[in-house]
Amino acid sequence: QQERVTPLEEIRPFPKAPPRKTQGGRKKGKTAILTSTPVRKELLSTKEKGSKKPAKRARKRLQTPPPDSDEEDISENMLVQEDSDTPDEEDESLKESFSFKDIKINDYVLVKYDPEDTDTIPFDQFVSKLPRPVPTGGTKRAAKRVKFDFDLRRYF
């Protein structure tokens, strides 16, 4: 009587490898005769969609002030300010040149408010008419800021 030797494969079989993961690969195509058929039009439209580049995002542009005659007004106001020697002379020159008739729509005016918050302001609370603001430029948001070539600290 011969002893039978059982192989290891029978006791514990070798594990089978799982199927390979596919990498996506190429899409299987169909054969077709491409003439003026709906199939041809469909293939051309899908090809055009794939070849179109996405639209570029709009970039914010820096704001530049439009050139106009305001620059002359600013330079004249600066000359008046440079000629005066003391702050008292500046105050007098502003008060002398300031009248209610000089105020126009979209002009900047310095006003002294009483503690009350009111919509109407009497004429005696007007301090002076300010010169045209200097354009700050930059982005659209920064262009909303107003800058004057005028020292406002003495009014605080």
PDB file of C-alpha atoms in Angstrom:
ATOM      1  CA  GLN A   1       0.000   0.000   0.000  1.00  0.00           C
ATOM      2  CA  GLN A   2       1.365   3.196  -1.106  1.00  0.00           C
ATOM      3  CA  GLU A   3       0.947   6.367   0.692  1.00  0.00           C
ATOM      4  CA  ARG A   4      -0.537   9.021  -1.340  1.00  0.00           C
ATOM      5  CA  VAL A   5       1.018  12.476  -1.111  1.00  0.00           C
ATOM      6  CA  THR A   6      -1.535  15.223  -1.442  1.00  0.00           C
ATOM      7  CA  PRO A   7      -0.275  18.324  -3.161  1.00  0.00           C
ATOM      8  CA  LEU A   8      -0.658  21.707  -1.478  1.00  0.00           C
ATOM      9  CA  GLU A   9      -2.957  22.912  -4.263  1.00  0.00           C
ATOM     10  CA  GLU A  10      -5.603  20.493  -3.109  1.00  0.00           C
ATOM     11  CA  ILE A  11      -5.329  21.570   0.526  1.00  0.00           C
ATOM     12  CA  ARG A  12      -5.168  25.238  -0.117  1.00  0.00           C
ATOM     13  CA  PRO A  13      -5.550  26.272  -3.755  1.00  0.00           C
ATOM     14  CA  PHE A  14      -3.585  29.177  -5.148  1.00  0.00           C
ATOM     15  CA  PRO A  15      -5.640  32.383  -5.212  1.00  0.00           C
ATOM     16  CA  LYS A  16      -6.765  33.586  -8.604  1.00  0.00           C
ATOM     17  CA  ALA A  17      -5.810  37.096  -9.609  1.00  0.00           C
ATOM     18  CA  PRO A  18      -8.744  39.485  -9.984  1.00  0.00           C
ATOM     19  CA  PRO A  19      -9.366  40.854 -13.458  1.00  0.00           C
ATOM     20  CA  ARG A  20      -7.196  43.779 -14.472  1.00  0.00           C
ATOM     21  CA  LYS A  21      -8.603  47.255 -13.992  1.00  0.00           C
ATOM     22  CA  THR A  22      -9.111  48.993 -17.274  1.00  0.00           C
ATOM     23  CA  GLN A  23      -7.678  52.443 -17.811  1.00  0.00           C
ATOM     24  CA  GLY A  24     -10.685  53.692 -19.728  1.00  0.00           C
ATOM     25  CA  GLY A  25      -9.005  53.174 -23.043  1.00  0.00           C
ATOM     26  CA  ARG A  26     -10.425  54.199 -26.345  1.00  0.00           C
ATOM     27  CA  LYS A  27     -14.095  54.265 -27.112  1.00  0.00           C
ATOM     28  CA  LYS A  28     -14.937  51.601 -29.600  1.00  0.00           C
ATOM     29  CA  GLY A  29     -16.102  53.138 -32.819  1.00  0.00           C
ATOM     30  CA  LYS A  30     -18.592  52.053 -35.405  1.00  0.00           C
ATOM     31  CA  THR A  31     -17.952  51.720 -39.052  1.00  0.00           C
ATOM     32  CA  ALA A  32     -20.093  53.888 -41.235  1.00  0.00           C
ATOM     33  CA  ILE A  33     -19.936  55.393 -44.669  1.00  0.00           C
ATOM     34  CA  LEU A  34     -19.754  59.119 -44.011  1.00  0.00           C
ATOM     35  CA  THR A  35     -21.772  60.871 -46.648  1.00  0.00           C
ATOM     36  CA  SER A  36     -24.324  63.618 -46.165  1.00  0.00           C
ATOM     37  CA  THR A  37     -26.254  61.677 -43.565  1.00  0.00           C
ATOM     38  CA  PRO A  38     -27.450  62.493 -40.075  1.00  0.00           C
ATOM     39  CA  VAL A  39     -24.646  60.294 -38.729  1.00  0.00           C
ATOM     40  CA  ARG A  40     -22.035  62.474 -40.414  1.00  0.00           C
ATOM     41  CA  LYS A  41     -23.619  65.673 -39.082  1.00  0.00           C
ATOM     42  CA  GLU A  42     -23.722  64.218 -35.593  1.00  0.00           C
ATOM     43  CA  LEU A  43     -20.056  63.222 -35.742  1.00  0.00           C
ATOM     44  CA  LEU A  44     -19.040  66.664 -36.999  1.00  0.00           C
ATOM     45  CA  SER A  45     -21.011  68.421 -34.258  1.00  0.00           C
ATOM     46  CA  THR A  46     -19.415  66.284 -31.512  1.00  0.00           C
ATOM     47  CA  LYS A  47     -15.986  66.957 -32.996  1.00  0.00           C
ATOM     48  CA  GLU A  48     -16.641  70.722 -33.042  1.00  0.00           C
ATOM     49  CA  LYS A  49     -17.819  70.685 -29.426  1.00  0.00           C
ATOM     50  CA  GLY A  50     -14.630  68.958 -28.355  1.00  0.00           C
ATOM     51  CA  SER A  51     -12.360  71.277 -30.304  1.00  0.00           C
ATOM     52  CA  LYS A  52     -13.884  74.527 -29.025  1.00  0.00           C
ATOM     53  CA  LYS A  53     -11.787  76.208 -26.376  1.00  0.00           C
ATOM     54  CA  PRO A  54     -13.554  77.423 -23.250  1.00  0.00           C
ATOM     55  CA  ALA A  55     -14.226  81.143 -23.137  1.00  0.00           C
ATOM     56  CA  LYS A  56     -11.637  83.176 -21.271  1.00  0.00           C
ATOM     57  CA  ARG A  57     -12.699  84.835 -18.051  1.00  0.00           C
ATOM     58  CA  ALA A  58     -13.122  88.570 -18.228  1.00  0.00           C
ATOM     59  CA  ARG A  59     -10.412  90.479 -16.399  1.00  0.00           C
ATOM     60  CA  LYS A  60     -11.047  93.605 -14.405  1.00  0.00           C
ATOM     61  CA  ARG A  61      -9.520  96.619 -16.054  1.00  0.00           C
ATOM     62  CA  LEU A  62      -7.996  99.554 -14.287  1.00  0.00           C
ATOM     63  CA  GLN A  63     -10.132 102.657 -14.355  1.00  0.00           C
ATOM     64  CA  THR A  64      -8.621 105.733 -15.943  1.00  0.00           C
ATOM     65  CA  PRO A  65     -10.321 109.083 -15.606  1.00  0.00           C
ATOM     66  CA  PRO A  66     -11.607 110.599 -18.841  1.00  0.00           C
ATOM     67  CA  PRO A  67      -9.583 113.615 -19.966  1.00  0.00           C
ATOM     68  CA  ASP A  68     -11.611 116.808 -19.733  1.00  0.00           C
ATOM     69  CA  SER A  69     -11.357 120.439 -18.715  1.00  0.00           C
ATOM     70  CA  ASP A  70     -11.478 119.596 -14.982  1.00  0.00           C
ATOM     71  CA  GLU A  71      -7.695 119.335 -14.960  1.00  0.00           C
ATOM     72  CA  GLU A  72      -7.485 123.052 -15.693  1.00  0.00           C
ATOM     73  CA  ASP A  73      -9.815 123.792 -12.755  1.00  0.00           C
ATOM     74  CA  ILE A  74      -7.680 121.648 -10.453  1.00  0.00           C
ATOM     75  CA  SER A  75      -4.477 123.372 -11.516  1.00  0.00           C
ATOM     76  CA  GLU A  76      -6.069 126.807 -10.962  1.00  0.00           C
ATOM     77  CA  ASN A  77      -7.253 125.803  -7.482  1.00  0.00           C
ATOM     78  CA  MET A  78      -3.800 124.482  -6.658  1.00  0.00           C
ATOM     79  CA  LEU A  79      -2.232 127.769  -7.702  1.00  0.00           C
ATOM     80  CA  VAL A  80      -4.577 129.697  -5.416  1.00  0.00           C
ATOM     81  CA  GLN A  81      -3.666 127.409  -2.531  1.00  0.00           C
ATOM     82  CA  GLU A  82       0.057 127.659  -3.197  1.00  0.00           C
ATOM     83  CA  ASP A  83      -0.005 131.468  -3.303  1.00  0.00           C
ATOM     84  CA  SER A  84      -1.513 131.841   0.168  1.00  0.00           C
ATOM     85  CA  ASP A  85       1.042 131.941   2.976  1.00  0.00           C
ATOM     86  CA  THR A  86      -0.963 131.134   6.091  1.00  0.00           C
ATOM     87  CA  PRO A  87      -4.085 129.066   6.814  1.00  0.00           C
ATOM     88  CA  ASP A  88      -5.979 132.249   7.775  1.00  0.00           C
ATOM     89  CA  GLU A  89      -5.435 133.687   4.318  1.00  0.00           C
ATOM     90  CA  GLU A  90      -6.678 130.419   2.814  1.00  0.00           C
ATOM     91  CA  ASP A  91      -9.854 130.588   4.906  1.00  0.00           C
ATOM     92  CA  GLU A  92     -10.484 134.167   3.878  1.00  0.00           C
ATOM     93  CA  SER A  93      -9.913 133.454   0.207  1.00  0.00           C
ATOM     94  CA  LEU A  94     -12.294 130.493   0.357  1.00  0.00           C
ATOM     95  CA  LYS A  95     -14.980 132.420   2.215  1.00  0.00           C
ATOM     96  CA  GLU A  96     -14.711 135.420  -0.087  1.00  0.00           C
ATOM     97  CA  SER A  97     -15.031 133.327  -3.220  1.00  0.00           C
ATOM     98  CA  PHE A  98     -17.789 131.154  -1.734  1.00  0.00           C
ATOM     99  CA  SER A  99     -21.391 132.124  -2.308  1.00  0.00           C
ATOM    100  CA  PHE A 100     -24.602 130.205  -2.720  1.00  0.00           C
ATOM    101  CA  LYS A 101     -24.688 131.095  -6.425  1.00  0.00           C
ATOM    102  CA  ASP A 102     -21.367 129.298  -6.989  1.00  0.00           C
ATOM    103  CA  ILE A 103     -22.792 125.931  -5.947  1.00  0.00           C
ATOM    104  CA  LYS A 104     -23.875 123.748  -8.847  1.00  0.00           C
ATOM    105  CA  ILE A 105     -25.125 120.197  -9.118  1.00  0.00           C
ATOM    106  CA  ASN A 106     -22.370 117.599  -8.408  1.00  0.00           C
ATOM    107  CA  ASP A 107     -20.138 120.155  -6.637  1.00  0.00           C
ATOM    108  CA  TYR A 108     -18.460 119.163  -3.373  1.00  0.00           C
ATOM    109  CA  VAL A 109     -19.251 121.340  -0.375  1.00  0.00           C
ATOM    110  CA  LEU A 110     -17.860 121.245   3.155  1.00  0.00           C
ATOM    111  CA  VAL A 111     -20.692 121.428   5.701  1.00  0.00           C
ATOM    112  CA  LYS A 112     -20.640 121.824   9.480  1.00  0.00           C
ATOM    113  CA  TYR A 113     -23.385 119.635  10.941  1.00  0.00           C
ATOM    114  CA  ASP A 114     -25.069 120.242  14.254  1.00  0.00           C
ATOM    115  CA  PRO A 115     -25.584 117.135  16.389  1.00  0.00           C
ATOM    116  CA  GLU A 116     -28.955 116.571  14.711  1.00  0.00           C
ATOM    117  CA  ASP A 117     -29.114 114.374  11.652  1.00  0.00           C
ATOM    118  CA  THR A 118     -31.152 116.361   9.143  1.00  0.00           C
ATOM    119  CA  ASP A 119     -31.752 116.232   5.423  1.00  0.00           C
ATOM    120  CA  THR A 120     -31.896 119.979   4.893  1.00  0.00           C
ATOM    121  CA  ILE A 121     -28.962 122.202   5.741  1.00  0.00           C
ATOM    122  CA  PRO A 122     -29.237 125.956   6.319  1.00  0.00           C
ATOM    123  CA  PHE A 123     -26.874 128.206   4.380  1.00  0.00           C
ATOM    124  CA  ASP A 124     -24.994 129.311   7.501  1.00  0.00           C
ATOM    125  CA  GLN A 125     -23.733 125.724   8.017  1.00  0.00           C
ATOM    126  CA  PHE A 126     -21.943 125.683   4.657  1.00  0.00           C
ATOM    127  CA  VAL A 127     -18.234 126.161   5.310  1.00  0.00           C
ATOM    128  CA  SER A 128     -16.768 126.242   1.806  1.00  0.00           C
ATOM    129  CA  LYS A 129     -16.996 124.895  -1.686  1.00  0.00           C
ATOM    130  CA  LEU A 130     -14.285 122.308  -2.248  1.00  0.00           C
ATOM    131  CA  PRO A 131     -12.173 122.108  -5.405  1.00  0.00           C
ATOM    132  CA  ARG A 132     -12.722 119.280  -7.861  1.00  0.00           C
ATOM    133  CA  PRO A 133     -11.456 115.937  -6.527  1.00  0.00           C
ATOM    134  CA  VAL A 134      -8.314 114.399  -7.957  1.00  0.00           C
ATOM    135  CA  PRO A 135      -9.098 111.175  -9.840  1.00  0.00           C
ATOM    136  CA  THR A 136      -7.663 108.204  -7.963  1.00  0.00           C
ATOM    137  CA  GLY A 137      -7.919 105.724 -10.848  1.00  0.00           C
ATOM    138  CA  GLY A 138      -7.105 102.105 -10.119  1.00  0.00           C
ATOM    139  CA  THR A 139      -9.853  99.529 -10.049  1.00  0.00           C
ATOM    140  CA  LYS A 140     -13.553 100.266 -10.303  1.00  0.00           C
ATOM    141  CA  ARG A 141     -13.901  99.954  -6.537  1.00  0.00           C
ATOM    142  CA  ALA A 142     -10.937 102.232  -5.818  1.00  0.00           C
ATOM    143  CA  ALA A 143     -12.216 104.843  -8.280  1.00  0.00           C
ATOM    144  CA  LYS A 144     -15.221 105.440  -6.014  1.00  0.00           C
ATOM    145  CA  ARG A 145     -12.962 107.038  -3.393  1.00  0.00           C
ATOM    146  CA  VAL A 146     -12.673 110.798  -3.489  1.00  0.00           C
ATOM    147  CA  LYS A 147      -9.342 112.561  -2.942  1.00  0.00           C
ATOM    148  CA  PHE A 148      -8.883 116.320  -2.645  1.00  0.00           C
ATOM    149  CA  ASP A 149      -5.650 118.291  -2.969  1.00  0.00           C
ATOM    150  CA  PHE A 150      -6.820 120.315  -0.022  1.00  0.00           C
ATOM    151  CA  ASP A 151      -5.943 120.093   3.672  1.00  0.00           C
ATOM    152  CA  LEU A 152      -9.159 119.296   5.565  1.00  0.00           C
ATOM    153  CA  ARG A 153      -7.487 118.695   8.965  1.00  0.00           C
ATOM    154  CA  ARG A 154      -8.048 122.215  10.239  1.00  0.00           C
ATOM    155  CA  TYR A 155     -11.826 121.718  10.028  1.00  0.00           C
ATOM    156  CA  PHE A 156     -11.836 118.738  12.402  1.00  0.00           C
TER     157      PHE A 156
END
